[in-house]
C-alpha atoms as an extended CHARMM CRD file, in Angstrom:
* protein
*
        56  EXT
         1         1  UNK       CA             -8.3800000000        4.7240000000       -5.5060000000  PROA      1               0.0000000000
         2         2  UNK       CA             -8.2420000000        1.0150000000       -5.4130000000  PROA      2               0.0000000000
         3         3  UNK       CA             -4.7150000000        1.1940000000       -4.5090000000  PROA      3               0.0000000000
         4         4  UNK       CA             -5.0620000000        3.6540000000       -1.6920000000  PROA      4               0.0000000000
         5         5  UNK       CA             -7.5920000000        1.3740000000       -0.0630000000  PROA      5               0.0000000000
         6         6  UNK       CA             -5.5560000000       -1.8950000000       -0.3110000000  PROA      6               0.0000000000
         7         7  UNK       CA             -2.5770000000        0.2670000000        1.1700000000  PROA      7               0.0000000000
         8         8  UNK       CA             -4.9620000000        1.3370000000        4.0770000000  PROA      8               0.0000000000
         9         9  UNK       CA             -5.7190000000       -2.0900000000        4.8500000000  PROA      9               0.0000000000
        10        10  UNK       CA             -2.1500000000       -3.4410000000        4.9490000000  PROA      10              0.0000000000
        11        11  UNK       CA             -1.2120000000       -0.5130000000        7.1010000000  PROA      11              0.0000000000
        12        12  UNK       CA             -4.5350000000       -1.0920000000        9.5370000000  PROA      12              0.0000000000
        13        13  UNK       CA             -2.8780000000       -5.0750000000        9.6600000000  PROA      13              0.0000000000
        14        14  UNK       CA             -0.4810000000       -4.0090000000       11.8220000000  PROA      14              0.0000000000
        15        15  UNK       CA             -2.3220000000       -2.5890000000       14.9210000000  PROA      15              0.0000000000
        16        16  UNK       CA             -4.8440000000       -5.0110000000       14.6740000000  PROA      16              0.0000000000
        17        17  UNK       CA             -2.3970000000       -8.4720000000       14.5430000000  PROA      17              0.0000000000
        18        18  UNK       CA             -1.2130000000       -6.3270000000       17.5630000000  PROA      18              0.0000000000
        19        19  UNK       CA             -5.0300000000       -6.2110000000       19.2240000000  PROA      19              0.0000000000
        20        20  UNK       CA             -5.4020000000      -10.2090000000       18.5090000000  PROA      20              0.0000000000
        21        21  UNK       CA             -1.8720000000      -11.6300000000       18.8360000000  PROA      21              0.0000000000
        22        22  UNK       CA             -0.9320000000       -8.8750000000       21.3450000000  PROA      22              0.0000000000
        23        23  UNK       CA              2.3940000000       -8.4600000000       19.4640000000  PROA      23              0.0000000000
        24        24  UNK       CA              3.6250000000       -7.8790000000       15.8200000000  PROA      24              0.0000000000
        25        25  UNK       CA              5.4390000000      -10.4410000000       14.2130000000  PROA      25              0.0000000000
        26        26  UNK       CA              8.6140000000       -9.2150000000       11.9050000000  PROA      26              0.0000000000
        27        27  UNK       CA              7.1430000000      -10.7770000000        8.8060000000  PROA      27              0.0000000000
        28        28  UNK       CA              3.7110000000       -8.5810000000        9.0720000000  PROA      28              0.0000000000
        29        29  UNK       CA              6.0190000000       -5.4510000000        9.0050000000  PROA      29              0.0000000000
        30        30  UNK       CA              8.1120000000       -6.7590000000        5.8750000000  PROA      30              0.0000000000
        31        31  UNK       CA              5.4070000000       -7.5570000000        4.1480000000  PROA      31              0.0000000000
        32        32  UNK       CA              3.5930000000       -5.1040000000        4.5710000000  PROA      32              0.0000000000
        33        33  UNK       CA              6.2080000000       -2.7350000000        3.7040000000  PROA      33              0.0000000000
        34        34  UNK       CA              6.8140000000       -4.9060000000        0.1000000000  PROA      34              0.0000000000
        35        35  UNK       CA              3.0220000000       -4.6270000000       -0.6790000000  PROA      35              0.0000000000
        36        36  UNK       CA              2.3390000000       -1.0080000000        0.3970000000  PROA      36              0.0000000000
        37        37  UNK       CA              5.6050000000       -0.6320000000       -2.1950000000  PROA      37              0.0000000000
        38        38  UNK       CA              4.1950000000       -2.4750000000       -4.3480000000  PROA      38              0.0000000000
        39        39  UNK       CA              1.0070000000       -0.7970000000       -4.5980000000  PROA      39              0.0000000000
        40        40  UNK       CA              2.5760000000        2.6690000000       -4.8710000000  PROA      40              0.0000000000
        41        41  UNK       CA              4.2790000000        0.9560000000       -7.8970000000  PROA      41              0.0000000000
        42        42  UNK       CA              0.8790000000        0.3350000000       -9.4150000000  PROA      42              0.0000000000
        43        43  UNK       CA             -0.3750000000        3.6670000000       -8.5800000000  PROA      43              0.0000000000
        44        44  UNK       CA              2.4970000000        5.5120000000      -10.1980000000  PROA      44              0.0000000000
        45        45  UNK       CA              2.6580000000        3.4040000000      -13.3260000000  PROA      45              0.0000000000
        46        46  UNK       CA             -1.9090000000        3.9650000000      -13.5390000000  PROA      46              0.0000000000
        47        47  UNK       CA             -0.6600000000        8.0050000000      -13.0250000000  PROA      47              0.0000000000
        48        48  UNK       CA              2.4820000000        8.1950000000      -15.6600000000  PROA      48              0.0000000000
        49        49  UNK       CA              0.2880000000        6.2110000000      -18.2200000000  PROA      49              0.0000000000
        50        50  UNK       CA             -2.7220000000        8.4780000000      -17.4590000000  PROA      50              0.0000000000
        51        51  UNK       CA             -0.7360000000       11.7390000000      -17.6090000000  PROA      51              0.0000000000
        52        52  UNK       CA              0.8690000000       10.4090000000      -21.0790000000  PROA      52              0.0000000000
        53        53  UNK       CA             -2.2670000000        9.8500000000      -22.8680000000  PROA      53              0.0000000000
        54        54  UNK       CA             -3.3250000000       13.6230000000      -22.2760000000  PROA      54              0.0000000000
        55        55  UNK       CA              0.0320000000       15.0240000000      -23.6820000000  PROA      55              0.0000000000
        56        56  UNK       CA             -0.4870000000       16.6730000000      -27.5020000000  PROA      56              0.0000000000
């Protein structure tokens, strides 16, 4: 859950650097793209070692 919220504020980054800057600089959009990635990373590796645990 943690995860999903810190990828919902990198993806909100973008349109609001575009309300105050009026444009979005190429770095937001790589970076945001390496921690959204890296977040889903997280996730996955919280939901393999969950599902693992419960296996007989």
């Amino acid at each position: 859950m943690l995860t999903d919220g810190g990828r919902l504020l990198l993806l909100l980054s973008i349109p609001l650097s575009h309300l105050v800057v009026h444009q979005v600089p190429l770095s937001l959009l790589y970076l945001t793209q390496a921690g959204v990635s890296a977040l889903s990373a997280v996730f996955d590796a919280a939901y393999d070692n969950a599902f693992q645990t419960w296996l007989p």
